[in-house]
């Protein structure tokens, strides 16, 4: 018995799918910031899969419970919008107590992460850096069209499909309040370093919560559309978006929330290429009203809070934590100032 190789979670999953060692051409561990463990498995018959399993550790933020449930929901719902860029679910198991454990198997998508593909973002100060050349602007227009189509998909309620805070909420204000309260509670639990006290941040966010009632349709929101989750494929001059991946942070909510990661440290209003593509598929141009700008500032505040707080349970180390704080804390201050100032 001592000479036998241990049965890994991946082996159990592949066995459940009827895949043996002789059927596997290659397997590669993928990295890049995803919360779950990820392996790409290529089969001898040409099928190409990505297998995700939850991490063994239990330390996480409150909203991160059963993230695979969210990801399955994202890919299943995104299939309604059409387009080959979103992976298709091959099989999934949400129950961690199942013989295989919880897992997700999906089709692999071609390409390299946008920020590694040698193309600019097309955003003056947006996600990924300076204005792009070559394929960058055209890809931003293509991305706008893809995201606009995703946002046409409607859910049955507001919030995370995994329901970490209870059932989906009937209003966006109730759902988003629960989401922000959870990350602020995490900040207190983990004693995260924030530029303001939790109480002060809570007051700012609550003071603007009335504007959330302007959102009445629970749209499909990815909420993690930074360049690392956008795959680019093709030769220079003919590049295209090969994949939109890592939908584990998705929720049903305000489509404007996706703008926060699409222009992570920038301003989506300056990304005319993206907005032009978005308008064509979403049914009209985005109107940057006072309401929209306040909501956009709220969602940036929420995203920056997550980025700061998660460094503690992730145990990223003092140097990485300080780098995150130096880059993110000023953005959180600016976003909260925008909330106070009515979105300006």
Short mmCIF file of N, CA and C in Angstrom, two decimals, residues 126-202:
data_model
loop_
_atom_site.label_atom_id
_atom_site.label_comp_id
_atom_site.label_asym_id
_atom_site.label_seq_id
_atom_site.Cartn_x
_atom_site.Cartn_y
_atom_site.Cartn_z
N UNK A 126 -6.88 53.56 -17.00
CA UNK A 126 -7.76 52.50 -16.56
C UNK A 126 -7.03 51.25 -16.19
N UNK A 127 -7.78 50.14 -16.14
CA UNK A 127 -7.22 48.87 -15.71
C UNK A 127 -6.09 48.45 -16.60
N UNK A 128 -4.93 48.29 -16.04
CA UNK A 128 -3.80 47.78 -16.79
C UNK A 128 -2.77 48.81 -17.13
N UNK A 129 -3.08 50.11 -17.07
CA UNK A 129 -2.02 51.07 -17.30
C UNK A 129 -2.36 52.10 -18.35
N UNK A 130 -1.33 52.50 -19.11
CA UNK A 130 -1.45 53.63 -20.02
C UNK A 130 -2.21 53.24 -21.27
N UNK A 131 -2.53 54.25 -22.07
CA UNK A 131 -3.27 54.03 -23.30
C UNK A 131 -2.56 53.06 -24.21
N UNK A 132 -3.34 52.19 -24.84
CA UNK A 132 -2.75 51.12 -25.64
C UNK A 132 -2.55 51.53 -27.09
N UNK A 133 -1.77 50.75 -27.78
CA UNK A 133 -1.55 50.92 -29.20
C UNK A 133 -1.96 49.63 -29.89
N UNK A 134 -2.00 49.67 -31.23
CA UNK A 134 -2.29 48.46 -31.96
C UNK A 134 -3.70 47.98 -31.72
N UNK A 135 -3.81 46.77 -31.16
CA UNK A 135 -5.10 46.13 -30.97
C UNK A 135 -5.88 46.66 -29.77
N UNK A 136 -5.25 47.45 -28.91
CA UNK A 136 -5.86 47.79 -27.63
C UNK A 136 -7.23 48.43 -27.74
N UNK A 137 -7.37 49.46 -28.55
CA UNK A 137 -8.64 50.18 -28.62
C UNK A 137 -9.73 49.32 -29.25
N UNK A 138 -9.38 48.58 -30.28
CA UNK A 138 -10.37 47.70 -30.91
C UNK A 138 -10.84 46.62 -29.95
N UNK A 139 -9.91 46.09 -29.15
CA UNK A 139 -10.28 45.08 -28.17
C UNK A 139 -11.18 45.66 -27.08
N UNK A 140 -10.96 46.90 -26.71
CA UNK A 140 -11.84 47.53 -25.71
C UNK A 140 -13.26 47.65 -26.26
N UNK A 141 -13.39 47.97 -27.54
CA UNK A 141 -14.72 48.03 -28.14
C UNK A 141 -15.36 46.66 -28.16
N UNK A 142 -14.58 45.64 -28.52
CA UNK A 142 -15.10 44.27 -28.51
C UNK A 142 -15.53 43.87 -27.10
N UNK A 143 -14.71 44.22 -26.12
CA UNK A 143 -15.03 43.90 -24.73
C UNK A 143 -16.32 44.59 -24.30
N UNK A 144 -16.48 45.84 -24.69
CA UNK A 144 -17.72 46.55 -24.36
C UNK A 144 -18.94 45.83 -24.88
N UNK A 145 -18.84 45.31 -26.12
CA UNK A 145 -19.96 44.56 -26.67
C UNK A 145 -20.25 43.30 -25.90
N UNK A 146 -19.19 42.58 -25.51
CA UNK A 146 -19.37 41.35 -24.74
C UNK A 146 -20.02 41.62 -23.39
N UNK A 147 -19.52 42.62 -22.68
CA UNK A 147 -20.05 42.94 -21.35
C UNK A 147 -21.49 43.44 -21.46
N UNK A 148 -21.75 44.25 -22.48
CA UNK A 148 -23.11 44.73 -22.67
C UNK A 148 -24.10 43.60 -22.86
N UNK A 149 -23.71 42.56 -23.60
CA UNK A 149 -24.60 41.42 -23.78
C UNK A 149 -24.79 40.65 -22.48
N UNK A 150 -23.72 40.50 -21.69
CA UNK A 150 -23.86 39.83 -20.40
C UNK A 150 -24.84 40.57 -19.50
N UNK A 151 -24.82 41.88 -19.57
CA UNK A 151 -25.68 42.68 -18.70
C UNK A 151 -27.15 42.64 -19.09
N UNK A 152 -27.46 42.05 -20.24
CA UNK A 152 -28.87 41.91 -20.61
C UNK A 152 -29.53 40.73 -19.91
N UNK A 153 -28.72 39.86 -19.27
CA UNK A 153 -29.26 38.68 -18.58
C UNK A 153 -29.78 39.11 -17.21
N UNK A 154 -30.96 38.66 -16.86
CA UNK A 154 -31.63 39.09 -15.63
C UNK A 154 -31.84 37.92 -14.68
N UNK A 155 -31.59 38.13 -13.40
CA UNK A 155 -31.78 37.10 -12.38
C UNK A 155 -33.12 37.24 -11.69
N UNK A 156 -33.33 36.39 -10.68
CA UNK A 156 -34.60 36.36 -9.95
C UNK A 156 -34.56 37.17 -8.67
N UNK A 157 -33.40 37.68 -8.30
CA UNK A 157 -33.25 38.47 -7.09
C UNK A 157 -31.86 39.06 -7.06
N UNK A 158 -31.56 39.84 -6.01
CA UNK A 158 -30.28 40.56 -5.92
C UNK A 158 -29.34 39.88 -4.94
N UNK A 159 -28.04 39.83 -5.30
CA UNK A 159 -27.03 39.32 -4.39
C UNK A 159 -26.24 38.18 -4.98
N UNK A 160 -25.45 37.50 -4.12
CA UNK A 160 -24.61 36.38 -4.54
C UNK A 160 -25.44 35.10 -4.63
N UNK A 161 -25.33 34.33 -5.74
CA UNK A 161 -26.08 33.07 -5.85
C UNK A 161 -25.77 32.08 -4.73
N UNK A 162 -24.54 32.10 -4.19
CA UNK A 162 -24.20 31.19 -3.10
C UNK A 162 -24.92 31.53 -1.80
N UNK A 163 -25.55 32.70 -1.76
CA UNK A 163 -26.34 33.14 -0.62
C UNK A 163 -25.57 33.12 0.71
N UNK A 164 -24.39 33.75 0.74
CA UNK A 164 -23.63 33.76 2.00
C UNK A 164 -24.30 34.57 3.10
N UNK A 165 -25.23 35.46 2.71
CA UNK A 165 -25.91 36.29 3.71
C UNK A 165 -27.40 35.99 3.76
N UNK A 166 -27.79 34.85 3.23
CA UNK A 166 -29.20 34.50 3.18
C UNK A 166 -29.72 34.54 1.75
N UNK A 167 -31.02 34.31 1.56
CA UNK A 167 -31.60 34.26 0.21
C UNK A 167 -31.38 35.55 -0.55
N UNK A 168 -31.47 35.46 -1.88
CA UNK A 168 -31.39 36.65 -2.71
C UNK A 168 -32.41 37.68 -2.24
N UNK A 169 -32.00 38.94 -2.27
CA UNK A 169 -32.82 40.02 -1.73
C UNK A 169 -33.79 40.55 -2.79
N UNK A 170 -34.93 41.09 -2.36
CA UNK A 170 -35.88 41.65 -3.32
C UNK A 170 -35.48 43.01 -3.85
N UNK A 171 -34.54 43.70 -3.16
CA UNK A 171 -34.09 45.02 -3.62
C UNK A 171 -32.57 45.06 -3.66
N UNK A 172 -32.06 45.91 -4.54
CA UNK A 172 -30.61 46.06 -4.65
C UNK A 172 -30.06 46.77 -3.42
N UNK A 173 -30.81 47.69 -2.85
CA UNK A 173 -30.32 48.37 -1.65
C UNK A 173 -30.10 47.36 -0.52
N UNK A 174 -31.03 46.43 -0.33
CA UNK A 174 -30.88 45.43 0.73
C UNK A 174 -29.69 44.53 0.46
N UNK A 175 -29.52 44.10 -0.79
CA UNK A 175 -28.41 43.20 -1.12
C UNK A 175 -27.07 43.90 -0.95
N UNK A 176 -26.93 45.10 -1.50
CA UNK A 176 -25.64 45.78 -1.44
C UNK A 176 -25.29 46.20 -0.02
N UNK A 177 -26.29 46.56 0.77
CA UNK A 177 -26.04 46.88 2.17
C UNK A 177 -25.48 45.67 2.90
N UNK A 178 -26.05 44.49 2.65
CA UNK A 178 -25.54 43.26 3.28
C UNK A 178 -24.11 42.98 2.82
N UNK A 179 -23.82 43.24 1.56
CA UNK A 179 -22.48 42.99 1.02
C UNK A 179 -21.44 43.91 1.68
N UNK A 180 -21.77 45.19 1.78
CA UNK A 180 -20.82 46.12 2.38
C UNK A 180 -20.69 45.89 3.88
N UNK A 181 -21.79 45.56 4.54
CA UNK A 181 -21.72 45.28 5.97
C UNK A 181 -20.82 44.07 6.24
N UNK A 182 -20.86 43.09 5.35
CA UNK A 182 -20.04 41.90 5.53
C UNK A 182 -18.55 42.22 5.43
N UNK A 183 -18.17 43.01 4.44
CA UNK A 183 -16.74 43.30 4.29
C UNK A 183 -16.27 44.23 5.41
N UNK A 184 -17.14 45.09 5.91
CA UNK A 184 -16.75 45.93 7.05
C UNK A 184 -16.62 45.09 8.32
N UNK A 185 -17.48 44.09 8.47
CA UNK A 185 -17.33 43.17 9.59
C UNK A 185 -16.04 42.38 9.47
N UNK A 186 -15.68 41.98 8.25
CA UNK A 186 -14.39 41.31 8.03
C UNK A 186 -13.23 42.22 8.40
N UNK A 187 -13.35 43.49 8.07
CA UNK A 187 -12.29 44.45 8.41
C UNK A 187 -12.08 44.50 9.91
N UNK A 188 -13.17 44.47 10.66
CA UNK A 188 -13.06 44.46 12.12
C UNK A 188 -12.49 43.15 12.64
N UNK A 189 -12.97 42.03 12.07
CA UNK A 189 -12.50 40.71 12.51
C UNK A 189 -10.99 40.57 12.30
N UNK A 190 -10.52 40.97 11.13
CA UNK A 190 -9.11 40.78 10.77
C UNK A 190 -8.23 41.99 11.10
N UNK A 191 -8.87 43.02 11.68
CA UNK A 191 -8.13 44.24 12.06
C UNK A 191 -7.35 44.80 10.87
N UNK A 192 -8.03 44.88 9.76
CA UNK A 192 -7.41 45.38 8.53
C UNK A 192 -7.12 46.87 8.66
N UNK A 193 -6.02 47.29 8.05
CA UNK A 193 -5.66 48.71 8.04
C UNK A 193 -6.43 49.42 6.93
N UNK A 194 -7.28 50.35 7.35
CA UNK A 194 -8.06 51.14 6.40
C UNK A 194 -7.76 52.61 6.62
N UNK A 195 -7.98 53.45 5.60
CA UNK A 195 -7.66 54.87 5.76
C UNK A 195 -8.61 55.60 6.70
N UNK A 196 -9.80 55.05 6.93
CA UNK A 196 -10.75 55.61 7.89
C UNK A 196 -11.24 54.48 8.79
N UNK A 197 -11.88 54.84 9.87
CA UNK A 197 -12.45 53.83 10.76
C UNK A 197 -13.63 53.14 10.06
N UNK A 198 -13.92 51.92 10.49
CA UNK A 198 -15.06 51.20 9.94
C UNK A 198 -16.34 51.98 10.14
N UNK A 199 -16.48 52.59 11.31
CA UNK A 199 -17.69 53.37 11.58
C UNK A 199 -17.86 54.53 10.62
N UNK A 200 -16.76 55.25 10.33
CA UNK A 200 -16.84 56.38 9.41
C UNK A 200 -17.19 55.91 8.00
N UNK A 201 -16.59 54.80 7.57
CA UNK A 201 -16.89 54.28 6.23
C UNK A 201 -18.34 53.84 6.15
N UNK A 202 -18.82 53.17 7.17
CA UNK A 202 -20.22 52.74 7.20
C UNK A 202 -21.15 53.94 7.07
#
